[in-house]
Coordinates of C-alpha atoms and ligand atoms in Angstrom, one line a residue:
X650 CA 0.0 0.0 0.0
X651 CA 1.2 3.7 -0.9
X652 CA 0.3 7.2 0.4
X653 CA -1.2 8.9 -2.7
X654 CA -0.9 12.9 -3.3
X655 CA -4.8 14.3 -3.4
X656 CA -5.6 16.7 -6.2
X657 CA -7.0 20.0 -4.6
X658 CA -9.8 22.7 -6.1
X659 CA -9.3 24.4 -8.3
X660 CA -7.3 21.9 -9.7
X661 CA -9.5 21.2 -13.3
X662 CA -8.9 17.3 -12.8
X663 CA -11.4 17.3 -10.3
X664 CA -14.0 18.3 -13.1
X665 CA -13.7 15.0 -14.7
X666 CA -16.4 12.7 -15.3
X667 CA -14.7 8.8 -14.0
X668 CA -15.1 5.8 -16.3
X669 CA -16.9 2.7 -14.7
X670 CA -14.6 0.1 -14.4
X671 CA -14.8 -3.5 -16.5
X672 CA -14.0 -5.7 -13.9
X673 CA -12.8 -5.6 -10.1
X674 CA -8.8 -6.6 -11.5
X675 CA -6.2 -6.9 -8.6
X676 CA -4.9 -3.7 -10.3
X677 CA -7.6 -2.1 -8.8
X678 CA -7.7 -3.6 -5.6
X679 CA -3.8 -2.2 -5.1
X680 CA -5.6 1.4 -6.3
X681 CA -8.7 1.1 -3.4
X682 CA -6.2 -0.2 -0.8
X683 CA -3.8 3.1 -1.9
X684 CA -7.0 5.1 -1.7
X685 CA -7.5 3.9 1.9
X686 CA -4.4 3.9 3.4
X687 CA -4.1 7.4 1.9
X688 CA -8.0 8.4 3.6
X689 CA -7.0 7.3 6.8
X690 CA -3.7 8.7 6.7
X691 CA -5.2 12.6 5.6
X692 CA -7.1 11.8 8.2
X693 CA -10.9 11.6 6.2
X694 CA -14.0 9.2 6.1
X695 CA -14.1 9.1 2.3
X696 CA -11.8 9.2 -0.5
X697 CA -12.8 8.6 -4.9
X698 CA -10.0 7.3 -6.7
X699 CA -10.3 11.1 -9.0
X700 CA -9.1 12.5 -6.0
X701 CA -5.9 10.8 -6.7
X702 CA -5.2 11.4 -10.1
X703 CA -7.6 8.1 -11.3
X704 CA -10.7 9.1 -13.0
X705 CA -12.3 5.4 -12.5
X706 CA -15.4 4.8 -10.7
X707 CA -14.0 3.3 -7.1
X708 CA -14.6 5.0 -3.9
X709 CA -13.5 4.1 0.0
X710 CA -15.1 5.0 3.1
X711 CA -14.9 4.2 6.8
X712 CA -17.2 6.6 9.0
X713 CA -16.4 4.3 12.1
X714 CA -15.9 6.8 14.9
X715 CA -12.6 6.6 16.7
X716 CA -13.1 4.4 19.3
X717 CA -15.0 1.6 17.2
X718 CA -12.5 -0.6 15.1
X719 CA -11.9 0.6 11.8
X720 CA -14.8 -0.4 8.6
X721 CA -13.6 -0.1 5.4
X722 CA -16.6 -0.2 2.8
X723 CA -15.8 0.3 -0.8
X724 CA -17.8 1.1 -3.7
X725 CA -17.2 -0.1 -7.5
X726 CA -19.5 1.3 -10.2
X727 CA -21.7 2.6 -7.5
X728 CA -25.1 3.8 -8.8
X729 CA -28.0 5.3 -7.2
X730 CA -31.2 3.5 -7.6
X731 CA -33.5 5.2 -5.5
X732 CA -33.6 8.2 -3.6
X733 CA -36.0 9.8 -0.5
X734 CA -37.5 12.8 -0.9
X735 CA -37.1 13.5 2.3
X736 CA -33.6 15.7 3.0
X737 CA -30.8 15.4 5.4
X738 CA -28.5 18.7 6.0
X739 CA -24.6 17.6 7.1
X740 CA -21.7 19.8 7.4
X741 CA -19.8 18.6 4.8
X742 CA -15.8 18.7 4.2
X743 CA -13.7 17.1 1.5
X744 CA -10.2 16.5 1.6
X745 CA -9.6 18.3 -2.0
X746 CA -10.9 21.4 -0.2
X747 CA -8.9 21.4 2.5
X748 CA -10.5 24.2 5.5
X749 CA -13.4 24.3 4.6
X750 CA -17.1 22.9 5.8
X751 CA -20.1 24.1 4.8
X752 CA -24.2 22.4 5.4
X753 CA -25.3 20.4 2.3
X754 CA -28.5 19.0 1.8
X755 CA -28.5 15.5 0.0
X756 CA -31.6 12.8 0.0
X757 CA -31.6 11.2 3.5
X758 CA -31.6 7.8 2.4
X759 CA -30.6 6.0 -0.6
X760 CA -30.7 2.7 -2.4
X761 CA -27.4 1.9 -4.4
X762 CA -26.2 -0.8 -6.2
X763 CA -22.5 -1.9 -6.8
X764 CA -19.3 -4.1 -7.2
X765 CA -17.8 -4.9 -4.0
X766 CA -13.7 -5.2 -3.5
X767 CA -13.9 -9.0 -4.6
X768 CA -15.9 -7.4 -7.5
X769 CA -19.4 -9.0 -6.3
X770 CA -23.0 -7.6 -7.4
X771 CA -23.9 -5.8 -3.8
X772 CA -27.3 -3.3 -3.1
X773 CA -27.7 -1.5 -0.2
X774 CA -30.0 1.1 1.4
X775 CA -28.3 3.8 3.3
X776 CA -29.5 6.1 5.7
X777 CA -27.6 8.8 8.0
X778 CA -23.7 10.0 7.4
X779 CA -23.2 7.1 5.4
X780 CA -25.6 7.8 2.8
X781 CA -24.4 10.9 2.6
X782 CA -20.9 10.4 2.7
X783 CA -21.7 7.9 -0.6
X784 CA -23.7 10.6 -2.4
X785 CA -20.6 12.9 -1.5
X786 CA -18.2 10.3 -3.2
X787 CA -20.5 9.9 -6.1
X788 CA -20.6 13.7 -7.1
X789 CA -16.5 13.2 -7.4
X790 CA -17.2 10.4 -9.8
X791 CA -19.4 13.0 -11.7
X792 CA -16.9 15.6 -11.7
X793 CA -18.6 17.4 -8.8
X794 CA -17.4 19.0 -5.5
X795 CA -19.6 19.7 -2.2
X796 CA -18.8 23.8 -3.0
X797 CA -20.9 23.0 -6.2
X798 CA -23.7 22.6 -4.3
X799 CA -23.3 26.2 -2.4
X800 CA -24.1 29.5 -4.0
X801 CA -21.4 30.8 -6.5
X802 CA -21.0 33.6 -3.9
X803 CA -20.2 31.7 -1.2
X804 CA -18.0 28.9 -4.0
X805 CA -16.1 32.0 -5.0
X806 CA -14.8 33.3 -1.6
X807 CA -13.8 29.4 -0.8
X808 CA -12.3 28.8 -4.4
X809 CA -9.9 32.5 -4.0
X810 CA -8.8 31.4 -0.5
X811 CA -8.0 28.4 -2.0
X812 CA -5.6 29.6 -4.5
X813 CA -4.6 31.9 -2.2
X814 CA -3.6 29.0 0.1
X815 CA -1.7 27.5 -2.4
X816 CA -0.1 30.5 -3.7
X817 CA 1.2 31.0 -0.5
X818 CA 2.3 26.8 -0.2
X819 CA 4.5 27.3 -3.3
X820 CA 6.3 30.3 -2.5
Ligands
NI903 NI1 -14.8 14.9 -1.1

């Protein structure tokens, strides 16, 4: 396993739209353990494969809270297949937008079907921070951030403080 760099906004490769994989290959089992090791390293609860610089459809996620043991879920080809109308508001934060939090509203619970990490046909139906965590993971795969789903007034003040940021890193 390998500490991978994340990509941060406004970085343009976050804007890309990932490819559904063919098959769960042991290629990409050494990418979702990468992904992992790198999520838990940051430290974060979810991490998509985009983030690091591979525009396939593989996220990880472990929202275990610190003092349960750790429960790494990951997510192949995820796809939505139903969601409640009914809303759920978190304060989000993403690890390619380092800083920042902001409330997002996102279905409360979801239905999703997907390849597990020995590539098996899995469904489940989500409900709480884990549904939206996966809806947050699922935008990436989409080429879509949490700050997408503020106002442009408030995306623009985040997106200048982050070049700002970064101006600042390189110098
Ligand atoms: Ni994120």
């Amino acid at each position: 396993m390998a500490i991978r760099q994340i990509i941060t906004a406004p970085d343009p490769f976050l804007k890309r739209v990932s490819k559904p994989v063919a098959e769960v290959t042991d290629d990409l089992r050494v990418l979702m353990d990468d992904l992992l090791e790198t999520m838990y390293d940051a430290p974060g609860i979810g991490l998509a494969a985009i983030q690091v610089g591979e525009p396939v459809e593989a996220i990880v996620l472990d929202i275990a809270r610190d003092e349960d043991d750790p429960y790494p879920r990951y997510f192949v080809n995820p796809e939505i297949t139903w969601a409640s109308e009914e809303l759920a508001t978190y304060e989000e934060g993403c690890l390619s937008v380092p800083e920042f939090t902001a409330d997002v509203d996102r279905p409360a619970e979801i239905k999703l079907n997907f390849l597990d990490y020995d590539g098996n046909k899995q469904e489940i139906h989500a409900d709480g921070l884990l549904a939206t965590c996966i809806q947050h993971e699922i935008d990436h795969l989409r080429g879509i951030l949490f700050i997408d789903h503020l106002s442009a007034v408030k995306r623009n003040i985040i997106v200048r403080k982050l070049v700002k940021a970064s101006k600042q890193a390189a110098e």
